[in-house]
Amino acid sequence: MVLANHQEIVVGVDGSPTSTAAALWAAAMADRLDSPLHIACAVQEPTFYMAESVMVIPEEVWEQQRRTAEGIVDEAAKAILERHPYLSVATHVDAVPSAEMLVDLSASARLMVVGSSGTGLVLSTLLGSTAKVVADTAACPVVVWREGAQDPNSPIVVGIDGSATSAAAIAMAFEIASRLEVPLIAAHVWSAASQAGGVTLPLLIDWAAIEKEESVLLAESLAGWVGKYPDVVVERVLRQSNPAHTLVDLSEHAQLVVVGSRGRGPVRSALLGSTSSNLTHHARCPVMICRVRS
């Protein structure tokens, strides 16, 4: 399995309520997956500046920032260990831009978790725009935490389109569903525009033939994984609709939605890219974005 040598789950925190909730979610997932947890907080190194009657010494400002960051990771670790006393937890503070720190840590991580937005106490901006950069460039799957279903028995949803990143998403979704002992909803949603080169031409398209092709794609995408994980109950969803809207709807009763970072072909690539972006803003549960690990 691709994840065999990448066991650590990394979560970025900045002291905001969103990042704290993301850290608690990451801890619960790490506990259920038997993975160690790494809590990371980045602060930008301060620069020297002067005002009319004020001079701030960079070293003093930096030490204050570092102490604040260390307090943030320590508080997060304390809250996590109260809930998961046997979980292996490490903390990390670094004076680099947050996105750079998290992307670097992703090289050896099993999973990266960030909040969808943040208004933290540290001068660097950890979440929001950073979450997008990390989701776009991290070497491992990235979970953008969004508040969602609290039932640990809720299903996992995976979006499928036949691309390489979709295959990576399927692999992750099956593994997590198996480890968590929850059902998996496998959704392949195709649109009229994607079948007509970006233009809807209903009179010129054999919809019955296309639906058959899409059904075959879904079946072939799942075939090997259904055999590898016979314990996972799979519900198949095949629908002609807007992929983002359908996955957002399915997310309402899910504990996690898993998608690839990009789709297949020039049109589908843009479509799934926009789908994953849409989900990180509108899904009703955490969203995992997968890519092919190099």
JSON list of C-alpha atoms in Angstrom, two decimals, residues 60-260:
[
{"chain": "A", "resi": 60, "resn": "GLU", "atom": "CA", "xyz": [12.09, 40.38, 21.17]},
{"chain": "A", "resi": 61, "resn": "VAL", "atom": "CA", "xyz": [9.16, 40.28, 18.76]},
{"chain": "A", "resi": 62, "resn": "TRP", "atom": "CA", "xyz": [10.34, 36.92, 17.44]},
{"chain": "A", "resi": 63, "resn": "GLU", "atom": "CA", "xyz": [10.64, 35.46, 20.93]},
{"chain": "A", "resi": 64, "resn": "GLN", "atom": "CA", "xyz": [7.15, 36.67, 21.75]},
{"chain": "A", "resi": 65, "resn": "GLN", "atom": "CA", "xyz": [5.79, 35.08, 18.57]},
{"chain": "A", "resi": 66, "resn": "ARG", "atom": "CA", "xyz": [7.61, 31.84, 19.25]},
{"chain": "A", "resi": 67, "resn": "ARG", "atom": "CA", "xyz": [6.28, 31.70, 22.82]},
{"chain": "A", "resi": 68, "resn": "THR", "atom": "CA", "xyz": [2.77, 32.31, 21.49]},
{"chain": "A", "resi": 69, "resn": "ALA", "atom": "CA", "xyz": [3.16, 29.55, 18.91]},
{"chain": "A", "resi": 70, "resn": "GLU", "atom": "CA", "xyz": [4.57, 27.14, 21.49]},
{"chain": "A", "resi": 71, "resn": "GLY", "atom": "CA", "xyz": [1.62, 27.92, 23.74]},
{"chain": "A", "resi": 72, "resn": "ILE", "atom": "CA", "xyz": [-0.77, 27.17, 20.88]},
{"chain": "A", "resi": 73, "resn": "VAL", "atom": "CA", "xyz": [0.70, 23.75, 20.10]},
{"chain": "A", "resi": 74, "resn": "ASP", "atom": "CA", "xyz": [1.00, 22.91, 23.80]},
{"chain": "A", "resi": 75, "resn": "GLU", "atom": "CA", "xyz": [-2.66, 23.77, 24.42]},
{"chain": "A", "resi": 76, "resn": "ALA", "atom": "CA", "xyz": [-3.71, 21.75, 21.39]},
{"chain": "A", "resi": 77, "resn": "ALA", "atom": "CA", "xyz": [-1.65, 18.77, 22.56]},
{"chain": "A", "resi": 78, "resn": "LYS", "atom": "CA", "xyz": [-3.12, 19.02, 26.07]},
{"chain": "A", "resi": 79, "resn": "ALA", "atom": "CA", "xyz": [-6.70, 19.07, 24.75]},
{"chain": "A", "resi": 80, "resn": "ILE", "atom": "CA", "xyz": [-5.97, 16.13, 22.46]},
{"chain": "A", "resi": 81, "resn": "LEU", "atom": "CA", "xyz": [-4.31, 13.98, 25.11]},
{"chain": "A", "resi": 82, "resn": "GLU", "atom": "CA", "xyz": [-7.23, 14.53, 27.47]},
{"chain": "A", "resi": 83, "resn": "ARG", "atom": "CA", "xyz": [-9.42, 12.82, 24.85]},
{"chain": "A", "resi": 84, "resn": "HIS", "atom": "CA", "xyz": [-6.84, 10.37, 23.48]},
{"chain": "A", "resi": 85, "resn": "PRO", "atom": "CA", "xyz": [-4.40, 9.62, 26.32]},
{"chain": "A", "resi": 86, "resn": "TYR", "atom": "CA", "xyz": [-2.58, 6.85, 24.46]},
{"chain": "A", "resi": 87, "resn": "LEU", "atom": "CA", "xyz": [-2.06, 8.75, 21.21]},
{"chain": "A", "resi": 88, "resn": "SER", "atom": "CA", "xyz": [1.53, 9.54, 20.22]},
{"chain": "A", "resi": 89, "resn": "VAL", "atom": "CA", "xyz": [1.67, 13.35, 19.84]},
{"chain": "A", "resi": 90, "resn": "ALA", "atom": "CA", "xyz": [4.59, 15.52, 18.69]},
{"chain": "A", "resi": 91, "resn": "THR", "atom": "CA", "xyz": [4.66, 19.31, 18.33]},
{"chain": "A", "resi": 92, "resn": "HIS", "atom": "CA", "xyz": [6.57, 21.53, 15.95]},
{"chain": "A", "resi": 93, "resn": "VAL", "atom": "CA", "xyz": [7.09, 25.31, 15.65]},
{"chain": "A", "resi": 94, "resn": "ASP", "atom": "CA", "xyz": [9.07, 26.85, 12.80]},
{"chain": "A", "resi": 95, "resn": "ALA", "atom": "CA", "xyz": [9.90, 30.35, 11.56]},
{"chain": "A", "resi": 96, "resn": "VAL", "atom": "CA", "xyz": [8.90, 29.84, 7.95]},
{"chain": "A", "resi": 97, "resn": "PRO", "atom": "CA", "xyz": [5.71, 30.65, 6.04]},
{"chain": "A", "resi": 98, "resn": "SER", "atom": "CA", "xyz": [2.96, 28.27, 7.08]},
{"chain": "A", "resi": 99, "resn": "ALA", "atom": "CA", "xyz": [2.31, 26.84, 3.62]},
{"chain": "A", "resi": 100, "resn": "GLU", "atom": "CA", "xyz": [6.02, 26.13, 3.13]},
{"chain": "A", "resi": 101, "resn": "MET", "atom": "CA", "xyz": [6.24, 24.38, 6.50]},
{"chain": "A", "resi": 102, "resn": "LEU", "atom": "CA", "xyz": [3.19, 22.20, 5.90]},
{"chain": "A", "resi": 103, "resn": "VAL", "atom": "CA", "xyz": [4.17, 21.28, 2.34]},
{"chain": "A", "resi": 104, "resn": "ASP", "atom": "CA", "xyz": [7.64, 20.27, 3.60]},
{"chain": "A", "resi": 105, "resn": "LEU", "atom": "CA", "xyz": [6.09, 18.12, 6.34]},
{"chain": "A", "resi": 106, "resn": "SER", "atom": "CA", "xyz": [3.74, 16.52, 3.81]},
{"chain": "A", "resi": 107, "resn": "ALA", "atom": "CA", "xyz": [6.65, 14.73, 2.12]},
{"chain": "A", "resi": 108, "resn": "SER", "atom": "CA", "xyz": [6.79, 12.16, 4.93]},
{"chain": "A", "resi": 109, "resn": "ALA", "atom": "CA", "xyz": [3.17, 12.37, 6.13]},
{"chain": "A", "resi": 110, "resn": "ARG", "atom": "CA", "xyz": [0.33, 9.94, 5.73]},
{"chain": "A", "resi": 111, "resn": "LEU", "atom": "CA", "xyz": [-2.19, 12.75, 5.81]},
{"chain": "A", "resi": 112, "resn": "MET", "atom": "CA", "xyz": [-2.26, 16.53, 6.26]},
{"chain": "A", "resi": 113, "resn": "VAL", "atom": "CA", "xyz": [-5.15, 18.32, 8.03]},
{"chain": "A", "resi": 114, "resn": "VAL", "atom": "CA", "xyz": [-5.87, 22.06, 7.90]},
{"chain": "A", "resi": 115, "resn": "GLY", "atom": "CA", "xyz": [-8.89, 24.14, 8.82]},
{"chain": "A", "resi": 116, "resn": "SER", "atom": "CA", "xyz": [-10.98, 25.79, 6.12]},
{"chain": "A", "resi": 117, "resn": "SER", "atom": "CA", "xyz": [-10.35, 29.25, 7.62]},
{"chain": "A", "resi": 118, "resn": "GLY", "atom": "CA", "xyz": [-8.48, 30.76, 10.50]},
{"chain": "A", "resi": 119, "resn": "THR", "atom": "CA", "xyz": [-8.25, 33.93, 12.58]},
{"chain": "A", "resi": 120, "resn": "GLY", "atom": "CA", "xyz": [-5.47, 32.92, 14.87]},
{"chain": "A", "resi": 121, "resn": "LEU", "atom": "CA", "xyz": [-3.24, 34.62, 17.41]},
{"chain": "A", "resi": 122, "resn": "VAL", "atom": "CA", "xyz": [0.03, 34.16, 15.52]},
{"chain": "A", "resi": 123, "resn": "LEU", "atom": "CA", "xyz": [1.12, 36.87, 13.09]},
{"chain": "A", "resi": 124, "resn": "SER", "atom": "CA", "xyz": [1.37, 34.39, 10.22]},
{"chain": "A", "resi": 125, "resn": "THR", "atom": "CA", "xyz": [-1.85, 33.36, 8.50]},
{"chain": "A", "resi": 126, "resn": "LEU", "atom": "CA", "xyz": [-2.02, 29.59, 8.79]},
{"chain": "A", "resi": 127, "resn": "LEU", "atom": "CA", "xyz": [-5.39, 28.81, 7.32]},
{"chain": "A", "resi": 128, "resn": "GLY", "atom": "CA", "xyz": [-7.70, 30.09, 4.60]},
{"chain": "A", "resi": 129, "resn": "SER", "atom": "CA", "xyz": [-5.36, 30.92, 1.71]},
{"chain": "A", "resi": 130, "resn": "THR", "atom": "CA", "xyz": [-2.73, 28.59, 3.16]},
{"chain": "A", "resi": 131, "resn": "ALA", "atom": "CA", "xyz": [-5.19, 25.72, 3.10]},
{"chain": "A", "resi": 132, "resn": "LYS", "atom": "CA", "xyz": [-5.58, 26.22, -0.64]},
{"chain": "A", "resi": 133, "resn": "VAL", "atom": "CA", "xyz": [-1.83, 26.29, -1.25]},
{"chain": "A", "resi": 134, "resn": "VAL", "atom": "CA", "xyz": [-1.32, 23.16, 0.82]},
{"chain": "A", "resi": 135, "resn": "ALA", "atom": "CA", "xyz": [-4.20, 21.35, -0.88]},
{"chain": "A", "resi": 136, "resn": "ASP", "atom": "CA", "xyz": [-2.75, 22.26, -4.29]},
{"chain": "A", "resi": 137, "resn": "THR", "atom": "CA", "xyz": [0.89, 21.34, -3.63]},
{"chain": "A", "resi": 138, "resn": "ALA", "atom": "CA", "xyz": [1.23, 18.91, -0.70]},
{"chain": "A", "resi": 139, "resn": "ALA", "atom": "CA", "xyz": [2.82, 15.55, -1.41]},
{"chain": "A", "resi": 140, "resn": "CYS", "atom": "CA", "xyz": [0.23, 13.64, 0.64]},
{"chain": "A", "resi": 141, "resn": "PRO", "atom": "CA", "xyz": [-3.57, 13.71, 0.81]},
{"chain": "A", "resi": 142, "resn": "VAL", "atom": "CA", "xyz": [-4.89, 16.89, 2.44]},
{"chain": "A", "resi": 143, "resn": "VAL", "atom": "CA", "xyz": [-8.03, 17.13, 4.56]},
{"chain": "A", "resi": 144, "resn": "VAL", "atom": "CA", "xyz": [-9.63, 20.57, 4.68]},
{"chain": "A", "resi": 145, "resn": "TRP", "atom": "CA", "xyz": [-11.63, 20.38, 7.89]},
{"chain": "A", "resi": 146, "resn": "ARG", "atom": "CA", "xyz": [-15.21, 21.57, 7.80]},
{"chain": "A", "resi": 147, "resn": "GLU", "atom": "CA", "xyz": [-17.79, 20.99, 10.49]},
{"chain": "A", "resi": 148, "resn": "GLY", "atom": "CA", "xyz": [-19.96, 18.00, 9.68]},
{"chain": "A", "resi": 149, "resn": "ALA", "atom": "CA", "xyz": [-21.62, 14.83, 10.91]},
{"chain": "A", "resi": 150, "resn": "GLN", "atom": "CA", "xyz": [-20.48, 13.83, 14.40]},
{"chain": "A", "resi": 151, "resn": "ASP", "atom": "CA", "xyz": [-21.66, 10.22, 14.09]},
{"chain": "A", "resi": 152, "resn": "PRO", "atom": "CA", "xyz": [-18.53, 8.02, 13.83]},
{"chain": "A", "resi": 153, "resn": "ASN", "atom": "CA", "xyz": [-20.63, 5.49, 11.91]},
{"chain": "A", "resi": 154, "resn": "SER", "atom": "CA", "xyz": [-21.44, 7.94, 9.11]},
{"chain": "A", "resi": 155, "resn": "PRO", "atom": "CA", "xyz": [-20.31, 6.83, 5.64]},
{"chain": "A", "resi": 156, "resn": "ILE", "atom": "CA", "xyz": [-17.32, 7.96, 3.62]},
{"chain": "A", "resi": 157, "resn": "VAL", "atom": "CA", "xyz": [-18.12, 9.48, 0.20]},
{"chain": "A", "resi": 158, "resn": "VAL", "atom": "CA", "xyz": [-15.66, 9.19, -2.69]},
{"chain": "A", "resi": 159, "resn": "GLY", "atom": "CA", "xyz": [-15.96, 11.04, -6.00]},
{"chain": "A", "resi": 160, "resn": "ILE", "atom": "CA", "xyz": [-14.92, 9.00, -9.06]},
{"chain": "A", "resi": 161, "resn": "ASP", "atom": "CA", "xyz": [-14.11, 10.14, -12.60]},
{"chain": "A", "resi": 162, "resn": "GLY", "atom": "CA", "xyz": [-11.60, 7.59, -13.94]},
{"chain": "A", "resi": 163, "resn": "SER", "atom": "CA", "xyz": [-8.51, 9.79, -13.58]},
{"chain": "A", "resi": 164, "resn": "ALA", "atom": "CA", "xyz": [-5.25, 8.87, -11.83]},
{"chain": "A", "resi": 165, "resn": "THR", "atom": "CA", "xyz": [-6.00, 11.18, -8.91]},
{"chain": "A", "resi": 166, "resn": "SER", "atom": "CA", "xyz": [-9.47, 9.69, -8.67]},
{"chain": "A", "resi": 167, "resn": "ALA", "atom": "CA", "xyz": [-7.84, 6.26, -8.35]},
{"chain": "A", "resi": 168, "resn": "ALA", "atom": "CA", "xyz": [-5.73, 7.63, -5.50]},
{"chain": "A", "resi": 169, "resn": "ALA", "atom": "CA", "xyz": [-8.92, 8.92, -3.85]},
{"chain": "A", "resi": 170, "resn": "ILE", "atom": "CA", "xyz": [-10.58, 5.51, -4.21]},
{"chain": "A", "resi": 171, "resn": "ALA", "atom": "CA", "xyz": [-7.60, 3.80, -2.58]},
{"chain": "A", "resi": 172, "resn": "MET", "atom": "CA", "xyz": [-7.68, 6.18, 0.39]},
{"chain": "A", "resi": 173, "resn": "ALA", "atom": "CA", "xyz": [-11.46, 6.00, 0.74]},
{"chain": "A", "resi": 174, "resn": "PHE", "atom": "CA", "xyz": [-11.50, 2.19, 0.83]},
{"chain": "A", "resi": 175, "resn": "GLU", "atom": "CA", "xyz": [-8.65, 2.01, 3.33]},
{"chain": "A", "resi": 176, "resn": "ILE", "atom": "CA", "xyz": [-10.25, 4.53, 5.69]},
{"chain": "A", "resi": 177, "resn": "ALA", "atom": "CA", "xyz": [-13.73, 3.00, 5.37]},
{"chain": "A", "resi": 178, "resn": "SER", "atom": "CA", "xyz": [-12.26, -0.42, 6.16]},
{"chain": "A", "resi": 179, "resn": "ARG", "atom": "CA", "xyz": [-10.27, 0.81, 9.16]},
{"chain": "A", "resi": 180, "resn": "LEU", "atom": "CA", "xyz": [-13.23, 2.79, 10.51]},
{"chain": "A", "resi": 181, "resn": "GLU", "atom": "CA", "xyz": [-15.69, -0.02, 9.69]},
{"chain": "A", "resi": 182, "resn": "VAL", "atom": "CA", "xyz": [-18.14, 2.32, 7.96]},
{"chain": "A", "resi": 183, "resn": "PRO", "atom": "CA", "xyz": [-19.97, 2.17, 4.59]},
{"chain": "A", "resi": 184, "resn": "LEU", "atom": "CA", "xyz": [-18.58, 3.78, 1.45]},
{"chain": "A", "resi": 185, "resn": "ILE", "atom": "CA", "xyz": [-20.65, 5.78, -1.04]},
{"chain": "A", "resi": 186, "resn": "ALA", "atom": "CA", "xyz": [-18.93, 5.68, -4.44]},
{"chain": "A", "resi": 187, "resn": "ALA", "atom": "CA", "xyz": [-20.29, 8.49, -6.62]},
{"chain": "A", "resi": 188, "resn": "HIS", "atom": "CA", "xyz": [-19.64, 8.99, -10.32]},
{"chain": "A", "resi": 189, "resn": "VAL", "atom": "CA", "xyz": [-21.37, 12.15, -11.48]},
{"chain": "A", "resi": 190, "resn": "TRP", "atom": "CA", "xyz": [-21.14, 13.22, -15.10]},
{"chain": "A", "resi": 191, "resn": "SER", "atom": "CA", "xyz": [-22.47, 16.33, -16.78]},
{"chain": "A", "resi": 192, "resn": "ALA", "atom": "CA", "xyz": [-23.81, 17.07, -20.23]},
{"chain": "A", "resi": 193, "resn": "ALA", "atom": "CA", "xyz": [-21.13, 19.71, -20.76]},
{"chain": "A", "resi": 194, "resn": "SER", "atom": "CA", "xyz": [-18.32, 17.27, -19.99]},
{"chain": "A", "resi": 195, "resn": "GLN", "atom": "CA", "xyz": [-19.62, 14.94, -22.70]},
{"chain": "A", "resi": 196, "resn": "ALA", "atom": "CA", "xyz": [-19.96, 17.66, -25.34]},
{"chain": "A", "resi": 197, "resn": "GLY", "atom": "CA", "xyz": [-16.58, 19.33, -25.08]},
{"chain": "A", "resi": 198, "resn": "GLY", "atom": "CA", "xyz": [-17.88, 21.95, -22.68]},
{"chain": "A", "resi": 199, "resn": "VAL", "atom": "CA", "xyz": [-21.04, 22.73, -24.67]},
{"chain": "A", "resi": 200, "resn": "THR", "atom": "CA", "xyz": [-24.41, 21.11, -24.03]},
{"chain": "A", "resi": 201, "resn": "LEU", "atom": "CA", "xyz": [-25.84, 19.66, -27.27]},
{"chain": "A", "resi": 202, "resn": "PRO", "atom": "CA", "xyz": [-28.71, 17.43, -26.13]},
{"chain": "A", "resi": 203, "resn": "LEU", "atom": "CA", "xyz": [-30.01, 16.63, -29.63]},
{"chain": "A", "resi": 204, "resn": "LEU", "atom": "CA", "xyz": [-26.65, 15.31, -30.83]},
{"chain": "A", "resi": 205, "resn": "ILE", "atom": "CA", "xyz": [-25.79, 13.03, -27.91]},
{"chain": "A", "resi": 206, "resn": "ASP", "atom": "CA", "xyz": [-26.78, 9.39, -27.43]},
{"chain": "A", "resi": 207, "resn": "TRP", "atom": "CA", "xyz": [-27.51, 9.62, -23.70]},
{"chain": "A", "resi": 208, "resn": "ALA", "atom": "CA", "xyz": [-28.28, 5.92, -23.30]},
{"chain": "A", "resi": 209, "resn": "ALA", "atom": "CA", "xyz": [-24.89, 4.96, -24.75]},
{"chain": "A", "resi": 210, "resn": "ILE", "atom": "CA", "xyz": [-23.11, 7.53, -22.61]},
{"chain": "A", "resi": 211, "resn": "GLU", "atom": "CA", "xyz": [-24.83, 6.38, -19.44]},
{"chain": "A", "resi": 212, "resn": "LYS", "atom": "CA", "xyz": [-23.75, 2.82, -20.22]},
{"chain": "A", "resi": 213, "resn": "GLU", "atom": "CA", "xyz": [-20.15, 4.00, -20.69]},
{"chain": "A", "resi": 214, "resn": "GLU", "atom": "CA", "xyz": [-20.25, 5.90, -17.41]},
{"chain": "A", "resi": 215, "resn": "SER", "atom": "CA", "xyz": [-21.67, 2.87, -15.61]},
{"chain": "A", "resi": 216, "resn": "VAL", "atom": "CA", "xyz": [-18.81, 0.75, -16.96]},
{"chain": "A", "resi": 217, "resn": "LEU", "atom": "CA", "xyz": [-16.30, 3.39, -15.82]},
{"chain": "A", "resi": 218, "resn": "LEU", "atom": "CA", "xyz": [-17.71, 3.30, -12.29]},
{"chain": "A", "resi": 219, "resn": "ALA", "atom": "CA", "xyz": [-17.69, -0.50, -12.17]},
{"chain": "A", "resi": 220, "resn": "GLU", "atom": "CA", "xyz": [-14.13, -0.75, -13.50]},
{"chain": "A", "resi": 221, "resn": "SER", "atom": "CA", "xyz": [-12.89, 1.92, -11.10]},
{"chain": "A", "resi": 222, "resn": "LEU", "atom": "CA", "xyz": [-14.22, -0.06, -8.13]},
{"chain": "A", "resi": 223, "resn": "ALA", "atom": "CA", "xyz": [-13.55, -3.62, -9.28]},
{"chain": "A", "resi": 224, "resn": "GLY", "atom": "CA", "xyz": [-10.13, -4.23, -7.76]},
{"chain": "A", "resi": 225, "resn": "TRP", "atom": "CA", "xyz": [-10.89, -2.41, -4.54]},
{"chain": "A", "resi": 226, "resn": "VAL", "atom": "CA", "xyz": [-14.14, -4.22, -3.85]},
{"chain": "A", "resi": 227, "resn": "GLY", "atom": "CA", "xyz": [-12.17, -7.46, -3.98]},
{"chain": "A", "resi": 228, "resn": "LYS", "atom": "CA", "xyz": [-9.37, -6.12, -1.79]},
{"chain": "A", "resi": 229, "resn": "TYR", "atom": "CA", "xyz": [-11.77, -4.78, 0.86]},
{"chain": "A", "resi": 230, "resn": "PRO", "atom": "CA", "xyz": [-14.69, -7.25, 0.97]},
{"chain": "A", "resi": 231, "resn": "ASP", "atom": "CA", "xyz": [-15.58, -5.93, 4.43]},
{"chain": "A", "resi": 232, "resn": "VAL", "atom": "CA", "xyz": [-16.56, -2.51, 3.06]},
{"chain": "A", "resi": 233, "resn": "VAL", "atom": "CA", "xyz": [-20.23, -2.09, 2.15]},
{"chain": "A", "resi": 234, "resn": "VAL", "atom": "CA", "xyz": [-20.36, -0.01, -1.03]},
{"chain": "A", "resi": 235, "resn": "GLU", "atom": "CA", "xyz": [-23.30, 2.04, -2.26]},
{"chain": "A", "resi": 236, "resn": "ARG", "atom": "CA", "xyz": [-22.91, 3.13, -5.89]},
{"chain": "A", "resi": 237, "resn": "VAL", "atom": "CA", "xyz": [-24.27, 6.46, -7.10]},
{"chain": "A", "resi": 238, "resn": "LEU", "atom": "CA", "xyz": [-24.35, 7.09, -10.87]},
{"chain": "A", "resi": 239, "resn": "ARG", "atom": "CA", "xyz": [-25.90, 10.39, -11.82]},
{"chain": "A", "resi": 240, "resn": "GLN", "atom": "CA", "xyz": [-26.02, 12.94, -14.63]},
{"chain": "A", "resi": 241, "resn": "SER", "atom": "CA", "xyz": [-25.74, 16.18, -12.71]},
{"chain": "A", "resi": 242, "resn": "ASN", "atom": "CA", "xyz": [-23.31, 18.81, -11.47]},
{"chain": "A", "resi": 243, "resn": "PRO", "atom": "CA", "xyz": [-20.50, 16.93, -9.67]},
{"chain": "A", "resi": 244, "resn": "ALA", "atom": "CA", "xyz": [-19.89, 19.59, -7.03]},
{"chain": "A", "resi": 245, "resn": "HIS", "atom": "CA", "xyz": [-23.58, 20.00, -6.20]},
{"chain": "A", "resi": 246, "resn": "THR", "atom": "CA", "xyz": [-24.11, 16.26, -5.92]},
{"chain": "A", "resi": 247, "resn": "LEU", "atom": "CA", "xyz": [-21.08, 15.71, -3.69]},
{"chain": "A", "resi": 248, "resn": "VAL", "atom": "CA", "xyz": [-22.09, 18.64, -1.47]},
{"chain": "A", "resi": 249, "resn": "ASP", "atom": "CA", "xyz": [-25.53, 17.05, -1.10]},
{"chain": "A", "resi": 250, "resn": "LEU", "atom": "CA", "xyz": [-23.99, 13.67, -0.26]},
{"chain": "A", "resi": 251, "resn": "SER", "atom": "CA", "xyz": [-21.69, 15.31, 2.28]},
{"chain": "A", "resi": 252, "resn": "GLU", "atom": "CA", "xyz": [-24.62, 16.26, 4.51]},
{"chain": "A", "resi": 253, "resn": "HIS", "atom": "CA", "xyz": [-24.78, 12.82, 6.11]},
{"chain": "A", "resi": 254, "resn": "ALA", "atom": "CA", "xyz": [-21.13, 11.80, 5.60]},
{"chain": "A", "resi": 255, "resn": "GLN", "atom": "CA", "xyz": [-18.13, 12.07, 7.90]},
{"chain": "A", "resi": 256, "resn": "LEU", "atom": "CA", "xyz": [-15.67, 12.62, 5.05]},
{"chain": "A", "resi": 257, "resn": "VAL", "atom": "CA", "xyz": [-15.72, 13.29, 1.29]},
{"chain": "A", "resi": 258, "resn": "VAL", "atom": "CA", "xyz": [-12.69, 12.10, -0.70]},
{"chain": "A", "resi": 259, "resn": "VAL", "atom": "CA", "xyz": [-11.86, 13.45, -4.18]},
{"chain": "A", "resi": 260, "resn": "GLY", "atom": "CA", "xyz": [-8.91, 13.67, -6.54]}
]
